[in-house]
Short mmCIF file of C-alpha atoms and ligand atoms in Angstrom, two decimals:
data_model
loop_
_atom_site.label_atom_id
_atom_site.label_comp_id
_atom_site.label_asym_id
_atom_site.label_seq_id
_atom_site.Cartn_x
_atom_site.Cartn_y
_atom_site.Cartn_z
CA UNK A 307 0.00 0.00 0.00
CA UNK A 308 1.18 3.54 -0.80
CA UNK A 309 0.20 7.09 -0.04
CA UNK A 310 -0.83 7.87 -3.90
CA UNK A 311 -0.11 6.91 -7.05
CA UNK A 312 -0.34 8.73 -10.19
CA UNK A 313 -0.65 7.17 -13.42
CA UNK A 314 0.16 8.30 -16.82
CA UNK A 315 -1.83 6.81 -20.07
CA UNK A 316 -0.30 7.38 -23.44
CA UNK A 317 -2.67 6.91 -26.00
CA UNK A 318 -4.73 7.91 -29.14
CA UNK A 319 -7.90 8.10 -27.21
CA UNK A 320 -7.36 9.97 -24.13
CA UNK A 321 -10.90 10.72 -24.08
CA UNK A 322 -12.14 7.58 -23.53
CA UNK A 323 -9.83 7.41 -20.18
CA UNK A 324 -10.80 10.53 -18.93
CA UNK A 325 -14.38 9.46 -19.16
CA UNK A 326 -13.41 6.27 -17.32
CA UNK A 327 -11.73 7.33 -14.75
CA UNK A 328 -13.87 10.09 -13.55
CA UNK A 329 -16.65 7.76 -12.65
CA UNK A 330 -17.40 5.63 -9.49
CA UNK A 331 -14.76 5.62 -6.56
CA UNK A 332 -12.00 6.53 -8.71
CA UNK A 333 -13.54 9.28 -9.41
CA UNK A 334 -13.88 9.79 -5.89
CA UNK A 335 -10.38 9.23 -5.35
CA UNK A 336 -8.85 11.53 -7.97
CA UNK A 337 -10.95 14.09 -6.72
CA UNK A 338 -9.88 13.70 -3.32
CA UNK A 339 -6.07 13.68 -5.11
CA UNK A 340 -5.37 10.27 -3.54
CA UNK A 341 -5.08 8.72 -7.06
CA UNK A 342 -3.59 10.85 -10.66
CA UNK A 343 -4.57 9.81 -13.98
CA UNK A 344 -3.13 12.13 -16.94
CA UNK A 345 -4.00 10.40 -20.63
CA UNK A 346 -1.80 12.06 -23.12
CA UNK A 347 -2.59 12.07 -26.92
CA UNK A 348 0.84 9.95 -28.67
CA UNK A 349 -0.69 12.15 -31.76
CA UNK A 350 0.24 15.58 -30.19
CA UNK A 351 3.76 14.07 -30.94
CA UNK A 352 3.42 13.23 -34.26
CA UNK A 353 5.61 15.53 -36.47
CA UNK A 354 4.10 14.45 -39.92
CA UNK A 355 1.91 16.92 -41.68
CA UNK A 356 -1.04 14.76 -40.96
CA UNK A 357 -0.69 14.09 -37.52
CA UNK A 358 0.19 10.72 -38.76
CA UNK A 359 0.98 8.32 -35.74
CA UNK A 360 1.55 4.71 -38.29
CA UNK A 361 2.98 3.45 -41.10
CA UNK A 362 2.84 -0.28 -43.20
CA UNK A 363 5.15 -2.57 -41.89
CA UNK A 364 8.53 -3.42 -42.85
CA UNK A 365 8.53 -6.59 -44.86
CA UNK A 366 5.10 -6.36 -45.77
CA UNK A 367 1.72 -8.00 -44.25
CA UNK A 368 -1.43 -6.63 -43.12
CA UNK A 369 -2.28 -3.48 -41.22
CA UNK A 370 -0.87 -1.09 -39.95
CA UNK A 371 1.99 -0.05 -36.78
CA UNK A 372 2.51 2.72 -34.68
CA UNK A 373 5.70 4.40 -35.23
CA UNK A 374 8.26 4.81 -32.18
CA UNK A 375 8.92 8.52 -32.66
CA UNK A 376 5.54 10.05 -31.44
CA UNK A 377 5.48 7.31 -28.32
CA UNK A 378 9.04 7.61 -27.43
CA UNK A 379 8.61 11.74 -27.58
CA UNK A 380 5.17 11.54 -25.57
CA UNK A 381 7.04 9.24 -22.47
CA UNK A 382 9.45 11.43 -22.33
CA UNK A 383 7.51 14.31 -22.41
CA UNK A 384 5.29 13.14 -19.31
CA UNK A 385 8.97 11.98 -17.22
CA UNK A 386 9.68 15.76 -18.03
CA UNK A 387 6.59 17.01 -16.74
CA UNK A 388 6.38 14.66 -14.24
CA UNK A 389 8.64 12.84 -12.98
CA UNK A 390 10.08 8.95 -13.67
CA UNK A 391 8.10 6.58 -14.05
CA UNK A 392 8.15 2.86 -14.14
CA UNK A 393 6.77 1.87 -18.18
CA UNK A 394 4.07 -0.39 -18.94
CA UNK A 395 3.12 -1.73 -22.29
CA UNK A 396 0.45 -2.73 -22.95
CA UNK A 397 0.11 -6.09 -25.75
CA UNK A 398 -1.46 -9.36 -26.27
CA UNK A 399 2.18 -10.53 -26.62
CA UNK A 400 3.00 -10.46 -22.97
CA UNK A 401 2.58 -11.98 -19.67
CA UNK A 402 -1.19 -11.54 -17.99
CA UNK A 403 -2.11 -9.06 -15.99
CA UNK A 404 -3.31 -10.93 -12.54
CA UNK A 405 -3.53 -9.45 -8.76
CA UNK A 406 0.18 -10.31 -7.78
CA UNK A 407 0.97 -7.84 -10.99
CA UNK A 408 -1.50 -5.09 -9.41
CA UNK A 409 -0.11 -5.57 -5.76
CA UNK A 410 3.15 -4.86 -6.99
CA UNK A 411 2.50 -1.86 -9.40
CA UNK A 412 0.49 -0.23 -6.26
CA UNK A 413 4.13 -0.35 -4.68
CA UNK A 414 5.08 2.46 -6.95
CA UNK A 415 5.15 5.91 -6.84
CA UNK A 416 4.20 6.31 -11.04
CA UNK A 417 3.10 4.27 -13.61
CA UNK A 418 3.07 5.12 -16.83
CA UNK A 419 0.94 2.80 -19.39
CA UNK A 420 1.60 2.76 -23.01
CA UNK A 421 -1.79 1.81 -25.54
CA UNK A 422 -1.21 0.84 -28.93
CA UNK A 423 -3.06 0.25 -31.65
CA UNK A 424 -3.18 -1.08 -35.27
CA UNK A 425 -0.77 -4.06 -35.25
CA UNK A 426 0.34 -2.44 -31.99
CA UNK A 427 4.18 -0.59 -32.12
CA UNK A 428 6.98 -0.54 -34.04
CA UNK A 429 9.04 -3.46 -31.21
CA UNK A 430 12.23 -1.10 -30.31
CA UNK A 431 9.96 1.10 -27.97
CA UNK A 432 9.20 -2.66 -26.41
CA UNK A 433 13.01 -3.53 -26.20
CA UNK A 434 14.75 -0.37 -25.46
CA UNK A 435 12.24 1.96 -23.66
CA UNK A 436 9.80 -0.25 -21.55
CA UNK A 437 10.19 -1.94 -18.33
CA UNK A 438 7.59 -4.47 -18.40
CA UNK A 439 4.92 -6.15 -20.88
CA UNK A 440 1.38 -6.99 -19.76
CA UNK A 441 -1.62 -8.13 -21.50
CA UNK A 442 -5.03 -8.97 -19.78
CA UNK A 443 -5.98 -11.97 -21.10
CA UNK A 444 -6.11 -14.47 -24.71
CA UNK A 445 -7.93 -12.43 -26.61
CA UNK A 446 -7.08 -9.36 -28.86
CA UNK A 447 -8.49 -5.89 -28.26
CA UNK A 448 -8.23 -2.99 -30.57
CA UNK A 449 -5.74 -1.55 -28.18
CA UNK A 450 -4.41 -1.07 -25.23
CA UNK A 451 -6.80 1.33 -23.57
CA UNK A 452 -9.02 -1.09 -22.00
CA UNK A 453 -6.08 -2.99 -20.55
CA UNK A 454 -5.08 -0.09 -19.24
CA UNK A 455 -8.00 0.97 -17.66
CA UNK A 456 -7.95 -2.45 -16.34
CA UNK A 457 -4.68 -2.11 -14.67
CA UNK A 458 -5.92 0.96 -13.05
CA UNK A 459 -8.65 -0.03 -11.84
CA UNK A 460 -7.06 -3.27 -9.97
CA UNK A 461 -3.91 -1.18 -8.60
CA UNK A 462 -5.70 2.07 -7.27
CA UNK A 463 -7.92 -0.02 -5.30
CA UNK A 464 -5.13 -1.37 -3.27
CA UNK A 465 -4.04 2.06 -2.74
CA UNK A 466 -4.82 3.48 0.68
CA UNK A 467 -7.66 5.95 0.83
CA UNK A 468 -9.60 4.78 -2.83
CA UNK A 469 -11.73 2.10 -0.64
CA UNK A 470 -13.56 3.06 2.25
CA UNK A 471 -13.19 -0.36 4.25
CA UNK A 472 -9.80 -1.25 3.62
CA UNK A 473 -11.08 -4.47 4.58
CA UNK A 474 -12.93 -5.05 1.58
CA UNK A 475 -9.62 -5.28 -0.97
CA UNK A 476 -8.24 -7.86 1.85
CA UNK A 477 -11.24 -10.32 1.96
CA UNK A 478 -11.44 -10.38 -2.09
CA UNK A 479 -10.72 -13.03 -4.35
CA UNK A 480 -7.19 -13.96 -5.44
CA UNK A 481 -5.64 -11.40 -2.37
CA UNK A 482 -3.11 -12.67 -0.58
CA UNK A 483 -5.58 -12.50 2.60
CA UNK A 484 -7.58 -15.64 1.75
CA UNK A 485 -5.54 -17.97 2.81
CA UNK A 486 -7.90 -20.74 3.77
CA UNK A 487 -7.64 -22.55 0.06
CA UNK A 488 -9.81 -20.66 -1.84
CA UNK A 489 -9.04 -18.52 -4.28
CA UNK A 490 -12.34 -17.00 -5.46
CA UNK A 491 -14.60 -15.21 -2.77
CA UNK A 492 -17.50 -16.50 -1.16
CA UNK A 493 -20.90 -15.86 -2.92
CA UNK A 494 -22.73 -12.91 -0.96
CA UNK A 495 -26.62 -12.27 -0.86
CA UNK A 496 -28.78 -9.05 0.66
CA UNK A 497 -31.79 -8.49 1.13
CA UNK A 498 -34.63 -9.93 0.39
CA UNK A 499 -34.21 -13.23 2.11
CA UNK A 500 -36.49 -15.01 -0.20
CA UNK A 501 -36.34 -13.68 -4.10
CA UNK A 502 -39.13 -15.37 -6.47
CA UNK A 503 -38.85 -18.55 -4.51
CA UNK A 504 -35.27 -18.54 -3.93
CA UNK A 505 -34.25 -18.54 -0.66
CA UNK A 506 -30.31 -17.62 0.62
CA UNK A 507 -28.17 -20.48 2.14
CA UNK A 508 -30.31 -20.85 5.66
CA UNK A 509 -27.01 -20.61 7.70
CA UNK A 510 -25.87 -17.04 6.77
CA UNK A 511 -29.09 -16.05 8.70
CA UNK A 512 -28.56 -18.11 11.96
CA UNK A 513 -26.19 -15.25 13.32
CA UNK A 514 -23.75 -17.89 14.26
CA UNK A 515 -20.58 -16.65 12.98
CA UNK A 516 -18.28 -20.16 13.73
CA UNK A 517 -21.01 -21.71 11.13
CA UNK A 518 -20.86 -18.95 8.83
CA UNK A 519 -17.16 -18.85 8.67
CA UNK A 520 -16.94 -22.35 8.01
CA UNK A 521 -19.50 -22.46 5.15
CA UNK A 522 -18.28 -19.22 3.73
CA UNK A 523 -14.27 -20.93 3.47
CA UNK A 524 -16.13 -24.13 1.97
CA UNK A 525 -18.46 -22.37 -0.33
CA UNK A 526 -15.24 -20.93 -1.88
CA UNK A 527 -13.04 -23.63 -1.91
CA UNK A 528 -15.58 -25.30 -3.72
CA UNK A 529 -16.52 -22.62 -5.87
CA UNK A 530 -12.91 -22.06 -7.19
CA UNK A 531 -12.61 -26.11 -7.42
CA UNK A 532 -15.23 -25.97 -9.82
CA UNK A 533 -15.07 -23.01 -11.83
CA UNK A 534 -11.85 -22.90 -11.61
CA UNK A 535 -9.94 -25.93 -12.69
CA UNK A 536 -6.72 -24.22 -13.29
CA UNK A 537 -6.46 -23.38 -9.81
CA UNK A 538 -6.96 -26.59 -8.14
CA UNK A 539 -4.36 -27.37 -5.68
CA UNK A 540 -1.81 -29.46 -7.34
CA UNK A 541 -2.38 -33.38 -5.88
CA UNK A 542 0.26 -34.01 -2.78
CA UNK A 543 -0.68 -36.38 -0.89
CA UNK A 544 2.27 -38.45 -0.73
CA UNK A 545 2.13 -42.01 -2.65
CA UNK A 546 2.99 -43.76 0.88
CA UNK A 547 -0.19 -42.57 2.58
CA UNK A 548 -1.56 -45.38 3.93
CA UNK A 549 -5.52 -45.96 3.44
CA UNK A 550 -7.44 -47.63 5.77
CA UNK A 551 -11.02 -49.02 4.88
CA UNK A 552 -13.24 -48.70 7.83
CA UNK A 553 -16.60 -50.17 7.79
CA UNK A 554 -19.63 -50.29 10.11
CA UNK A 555 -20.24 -53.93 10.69
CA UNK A 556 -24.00 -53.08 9.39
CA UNK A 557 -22.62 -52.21 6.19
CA UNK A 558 -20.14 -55.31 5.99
CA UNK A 559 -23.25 -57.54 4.67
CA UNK A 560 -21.52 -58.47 0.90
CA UNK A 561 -17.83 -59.20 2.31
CA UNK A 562 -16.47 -60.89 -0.23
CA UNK A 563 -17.01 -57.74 -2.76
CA UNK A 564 -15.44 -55.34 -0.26
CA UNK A 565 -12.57 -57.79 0.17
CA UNK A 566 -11.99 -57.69 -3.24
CA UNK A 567 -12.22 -54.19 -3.52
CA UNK A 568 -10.28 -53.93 -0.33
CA UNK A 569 -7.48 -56.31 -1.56
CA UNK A 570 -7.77 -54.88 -5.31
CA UNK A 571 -6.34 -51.33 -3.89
CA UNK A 572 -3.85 -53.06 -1.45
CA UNK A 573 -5.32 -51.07 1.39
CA UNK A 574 -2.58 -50.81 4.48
CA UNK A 575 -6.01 -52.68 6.35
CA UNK A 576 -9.54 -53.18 7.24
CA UNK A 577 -11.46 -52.40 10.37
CA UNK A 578 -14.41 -53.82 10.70
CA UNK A 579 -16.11 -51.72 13.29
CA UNK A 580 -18.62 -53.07 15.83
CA UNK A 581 -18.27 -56.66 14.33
CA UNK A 582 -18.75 -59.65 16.38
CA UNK A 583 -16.08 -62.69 16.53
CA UNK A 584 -18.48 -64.36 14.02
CA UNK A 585 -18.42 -61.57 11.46
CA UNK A 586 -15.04 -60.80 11.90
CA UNK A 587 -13.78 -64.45 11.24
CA UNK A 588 -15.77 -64.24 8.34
CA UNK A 589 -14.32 -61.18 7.12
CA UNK A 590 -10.92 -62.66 7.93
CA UNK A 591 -11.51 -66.00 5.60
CA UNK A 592 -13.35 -63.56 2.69
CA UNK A 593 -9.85 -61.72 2.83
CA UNK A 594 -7.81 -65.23 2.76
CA UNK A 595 -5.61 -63.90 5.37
CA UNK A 596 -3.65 -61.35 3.02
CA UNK A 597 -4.89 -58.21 4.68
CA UNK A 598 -4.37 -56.56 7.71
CA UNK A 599 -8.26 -56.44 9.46
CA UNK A 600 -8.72 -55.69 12.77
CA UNK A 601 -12.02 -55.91 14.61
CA UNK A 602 -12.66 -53.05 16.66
CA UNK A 603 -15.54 -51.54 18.56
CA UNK A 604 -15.35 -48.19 17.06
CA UNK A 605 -14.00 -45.85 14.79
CA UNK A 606 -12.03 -43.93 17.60
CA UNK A 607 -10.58 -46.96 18.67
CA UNK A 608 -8.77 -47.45 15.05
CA UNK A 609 -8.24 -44.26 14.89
CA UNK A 610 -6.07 -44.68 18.61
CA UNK A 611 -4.70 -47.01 17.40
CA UNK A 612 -3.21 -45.88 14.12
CA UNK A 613 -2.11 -42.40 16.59
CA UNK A 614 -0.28 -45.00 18.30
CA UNK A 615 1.33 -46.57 15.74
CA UNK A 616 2.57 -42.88 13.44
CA UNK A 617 2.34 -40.19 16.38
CA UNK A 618 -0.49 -38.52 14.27
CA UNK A 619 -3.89 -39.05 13.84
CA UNK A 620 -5.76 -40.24 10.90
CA UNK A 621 -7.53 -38.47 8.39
CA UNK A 622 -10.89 -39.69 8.40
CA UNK A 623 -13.19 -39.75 5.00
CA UNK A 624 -16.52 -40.65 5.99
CA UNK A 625 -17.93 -42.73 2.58
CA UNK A 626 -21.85 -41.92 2.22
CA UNK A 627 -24.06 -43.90 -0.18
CA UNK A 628 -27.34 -41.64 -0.51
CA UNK A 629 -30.14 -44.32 -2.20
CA UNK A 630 -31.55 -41.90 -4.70
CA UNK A 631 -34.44 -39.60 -4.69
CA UNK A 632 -35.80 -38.65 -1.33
CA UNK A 633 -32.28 -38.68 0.41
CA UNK A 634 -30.90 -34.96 0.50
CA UNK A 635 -27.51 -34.62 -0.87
CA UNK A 636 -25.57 -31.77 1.44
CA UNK A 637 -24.75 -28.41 -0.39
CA UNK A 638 -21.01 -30.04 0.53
CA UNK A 639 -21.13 -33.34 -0.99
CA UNK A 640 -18.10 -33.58 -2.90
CA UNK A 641 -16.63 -36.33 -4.68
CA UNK A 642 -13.60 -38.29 -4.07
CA UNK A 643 -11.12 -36.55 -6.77
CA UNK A 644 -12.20 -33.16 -5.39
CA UNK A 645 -11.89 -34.45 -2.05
CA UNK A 646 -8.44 -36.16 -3.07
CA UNK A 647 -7.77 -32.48 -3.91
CA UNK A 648 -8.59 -31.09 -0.35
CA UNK A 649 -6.51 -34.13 1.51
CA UNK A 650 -3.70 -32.60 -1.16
CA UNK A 651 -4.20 -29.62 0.39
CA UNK A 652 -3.54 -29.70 4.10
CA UNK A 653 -0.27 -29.30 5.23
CA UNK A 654 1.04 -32.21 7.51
CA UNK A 655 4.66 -32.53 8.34
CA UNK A 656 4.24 -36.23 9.01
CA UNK A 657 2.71 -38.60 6.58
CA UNK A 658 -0.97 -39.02 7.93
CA UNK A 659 -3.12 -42.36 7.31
CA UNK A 660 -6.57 -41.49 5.48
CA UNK A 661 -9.25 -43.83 6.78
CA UNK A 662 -12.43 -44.02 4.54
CA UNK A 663 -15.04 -44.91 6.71
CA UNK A 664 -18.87 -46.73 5.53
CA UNK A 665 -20.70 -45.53 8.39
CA UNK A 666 -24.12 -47.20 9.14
CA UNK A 667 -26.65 -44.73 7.61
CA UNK A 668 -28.09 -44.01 11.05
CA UNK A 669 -24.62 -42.75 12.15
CA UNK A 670 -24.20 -39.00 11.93
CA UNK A 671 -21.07 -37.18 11.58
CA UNK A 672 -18.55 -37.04 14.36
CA UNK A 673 -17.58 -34.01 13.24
CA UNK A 674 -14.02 -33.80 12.56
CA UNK A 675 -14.17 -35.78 9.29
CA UNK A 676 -14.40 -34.88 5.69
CA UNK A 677 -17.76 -36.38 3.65
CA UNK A 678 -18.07 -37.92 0.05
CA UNK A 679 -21.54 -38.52 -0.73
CA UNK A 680 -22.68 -41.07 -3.71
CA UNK A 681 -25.34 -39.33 -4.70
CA UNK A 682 -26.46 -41.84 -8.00
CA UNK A 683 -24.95 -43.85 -10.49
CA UNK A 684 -24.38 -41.25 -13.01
CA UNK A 685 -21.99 -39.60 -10.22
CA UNK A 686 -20.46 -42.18 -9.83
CA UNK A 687 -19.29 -42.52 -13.06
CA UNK A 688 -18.58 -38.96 -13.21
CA UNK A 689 -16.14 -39.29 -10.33
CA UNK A 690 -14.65 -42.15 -12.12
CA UNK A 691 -13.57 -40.14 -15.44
CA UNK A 692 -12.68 -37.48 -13.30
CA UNK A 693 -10.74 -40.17 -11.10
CA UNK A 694 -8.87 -40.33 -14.73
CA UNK A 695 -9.28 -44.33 -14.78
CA UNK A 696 -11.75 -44.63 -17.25
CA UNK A 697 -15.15 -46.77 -16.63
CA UNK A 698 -13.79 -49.99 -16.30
CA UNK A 699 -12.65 -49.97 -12.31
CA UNK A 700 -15.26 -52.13 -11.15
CA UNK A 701 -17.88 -53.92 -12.92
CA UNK A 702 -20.18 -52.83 -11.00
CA UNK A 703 -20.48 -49.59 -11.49
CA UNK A 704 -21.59 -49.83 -15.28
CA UNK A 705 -23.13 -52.90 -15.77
CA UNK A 706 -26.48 -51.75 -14.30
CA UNK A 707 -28.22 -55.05 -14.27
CA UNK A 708 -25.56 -56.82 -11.53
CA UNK A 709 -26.97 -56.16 -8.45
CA UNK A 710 -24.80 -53.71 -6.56
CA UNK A 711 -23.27 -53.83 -3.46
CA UNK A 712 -23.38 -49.92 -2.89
CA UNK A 713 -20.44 -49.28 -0.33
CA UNK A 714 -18.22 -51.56 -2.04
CA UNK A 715 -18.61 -48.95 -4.87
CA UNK A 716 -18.15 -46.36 -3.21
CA UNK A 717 -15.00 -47.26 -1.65
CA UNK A 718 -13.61 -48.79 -4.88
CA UNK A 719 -14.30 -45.51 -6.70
CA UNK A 720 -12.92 -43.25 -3.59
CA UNK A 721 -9.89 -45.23 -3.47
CA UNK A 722 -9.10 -45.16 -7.00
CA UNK A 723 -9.04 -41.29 -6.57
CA UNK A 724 -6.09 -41.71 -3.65
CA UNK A 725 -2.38 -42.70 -4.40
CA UNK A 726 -1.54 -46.46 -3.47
CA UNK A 727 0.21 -47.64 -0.39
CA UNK A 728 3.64 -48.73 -2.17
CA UNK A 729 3.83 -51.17 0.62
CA UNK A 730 0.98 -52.08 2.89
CA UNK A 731 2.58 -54.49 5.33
CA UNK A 732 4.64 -51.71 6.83
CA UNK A 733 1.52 -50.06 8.31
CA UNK A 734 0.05 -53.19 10.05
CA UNK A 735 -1.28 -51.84 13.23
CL1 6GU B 1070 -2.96 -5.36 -23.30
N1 6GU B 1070 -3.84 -5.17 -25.77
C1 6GU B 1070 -4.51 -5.60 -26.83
N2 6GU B 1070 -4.53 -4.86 -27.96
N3 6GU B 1070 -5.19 -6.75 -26.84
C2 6GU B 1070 -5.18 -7.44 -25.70
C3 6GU B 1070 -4.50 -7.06 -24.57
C4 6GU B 1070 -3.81 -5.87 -24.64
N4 6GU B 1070 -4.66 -7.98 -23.62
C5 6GU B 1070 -5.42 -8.92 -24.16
N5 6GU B 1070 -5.76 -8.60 -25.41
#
């Protein structure tokens, strides 16, 4: 943040900037004197009789480019008048504009942008008179003069004094200030609560600010995860994470196809929670004694346990098959490659097991673990192609007419989102 900052536009159409600028809170701002903008015309500087400011190109091609006299003449008429200033160009050809760019040009005491237009300028103003290059995104404009306008807009707004709340710049999208994962902002509703029958998220009414909070950082990490799949967190959870399968012992009813699915991912091990010795010796036989399974009465016990055995406590992934219609899917159901994503995302300096749990259905959250929700086949197979395997993990999922044994799904689809355990002996509890 700086005091002021003054900017200076060279261009044909320093019209259209004035205009721009006047309006709005920059307009506020330069009238309060917090924030300069002087356009000069690069045409004032032509010497031609015809206030030409172009010629054809060298080597011949289309259109027409600005020549370097007029431009070079015009910056150095405004450093004259002025003062130094650091120089912008403005062109397609460059690096993009983004809000690291504007918090750094805010740093500075003067800018000075440079619009062309036409086939843009003849290049030796670019090599020998202009600091740095920046276009605004993969498209072509006319010229410059949007782009710059752009560039003002994003810097003086991180100047002190153009915002009222300084707050407001902080909390945005992409500013260094959200720093819970997100990059774009959380959505925001007024007033009225209801509008033609749709109503804002419940919880921003409830005036309980913990809840708020949370959904806000969520809504936004999941808004950015989906709009945004450039800026998903790159995957990091390490390939030696060990997985855990931990399942109710309600849910346990087809063991032979969780086995399989079990075994088929070389999970580190299966808990089979609640079980009793009968169940368990089943499970035990289904598994053909090449997996670690433990019976244990609960999930906190395995989750001791594998504290115990690392010094840190498990990640735990609770695995949710919803049976269709009437069964309301959570605004944060999420599927396992977005949730693979998240995991990715959360800094641990010690390699921490992920346990995906198959709760009974009557079990609700415990609260400190993540969800994936199954919502319907056709999800399913979505998370699959986005899983990057292709269809063909398990049978099961696309050959509608087998029946299907819905957790084992779910956990064979959620796994094949995570990276294997290299080695699953080494994490026998
Ligand atoms: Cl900075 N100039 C022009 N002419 N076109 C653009 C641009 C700039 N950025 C994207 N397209």
């Amino acid at each position: 943040m700086t005091a002021a900052c003054s900017f200076e536009v060279l261009t044909l159409f320093p019209e259209v900037v004035d205009a721009f600028v006047r309006a709005g809170v920059l307009g506020k701002a330069i009238e309060r004197g917090v924030v300069q903008v002087h356009a000069t015309n690069i045409r004032d500087f032509s010497t031609g009789k015809h206030r030409s400011v172009d010629d054809t190109p060298f080597g011949g091609g289309a259109g027409m480019v600005m020549n370097p006299g007029p431009v070079l003449d015009a910056l150095e008429h405004v450093a004259e008048q002025r003062g130094p200033l650091h120089r912008v160009l403005l062109t397609p050809s460059a690096p993009r504009f983004d809000q690291r760019a504007a918090e750094r040009l805010a740093k500075l005491p003067r800018v000075g942008l440079v619009c062309g237009r036409y086939e843009g300028i003849d290049d030796r103003i670019r090599e020998h008179y202009i600091d740095e290059c920046f276009s605004i995104g993969d498209y072509v404009l006319g010229g410059g003069e949007v782009a710059a306008l752009v560039v003002i807009e994003a810097v003086s707004r991180l100047v002190d004094g153009v915002l009222g709340n300084p707050e407001s710049a902080s909390s945005e999208s992409f500013s260094d200030a959200a720093q819970d994962g997100s990059t774009l902002e959380y959505p925001q509703y007024t007033r009225p609560a209801e509008f033609r029958g749709h109503p804002v998220p419940p919880v921003l009414m409830s005036g309980d600010h913990a809840a708020i909070a949370r959904w806000r950082s969520e809504a936004a990490r999941r808004r950015t995860w989906e709009l945004r799949p450039d800026l998903r967190p790159a995957r990091a959870i390490p390939a030696a994470t060990p997985r855990w399968l931990a399942i109710d012992a309600s849910q346990a009813a087809d063991v032979d196809e969780l086995a399989r699915v079990a075994m088929s991912h070389r999970v580190a091990g299966v808990a089979l929670l609640g079980a009793d010795v009968g169940s368990a010796a089943a499970w035990a036989a289904a598994t053909g004694g090449k997996l670690a399974t433990a019976a244990l009465p609960n999930l906190k016990a395995l989750c001791k346990r594998l504290k115990r055995a690392s010094g840190i406590a498990p990640w735990v992934v609770r695995l949710r098959a919803c049976s269709g219609a009437g069964d309301e899917v959570p605004h944060e159901a999420r599927s396992p490659a977005e949730l693979a994503d998240v995991l990715g995302a959360v800094p641990s300096a010690k390699p921490r097991a992920i346990v995906l749990w198959i709760p009974d259905p009557s079990t609700t959250g415990l609260g400190t673990e993540d969800a994936v929700y199954a919502p319907d086949v056709d999800s399913l197979q979505r998370w699959v192609a986005e899983a990057g395997r292709g269809l063909a993990i398990n049978d099961a999922i696309v050959d509608a007419r087998r029946p299907r044994c819905r957790p084992a799904v779910l956990a064979d689809v959620a796994l094949a989102t995570l990276p294997r355990s290299p080695d699953p002996e080494r994490y026998e509890p």
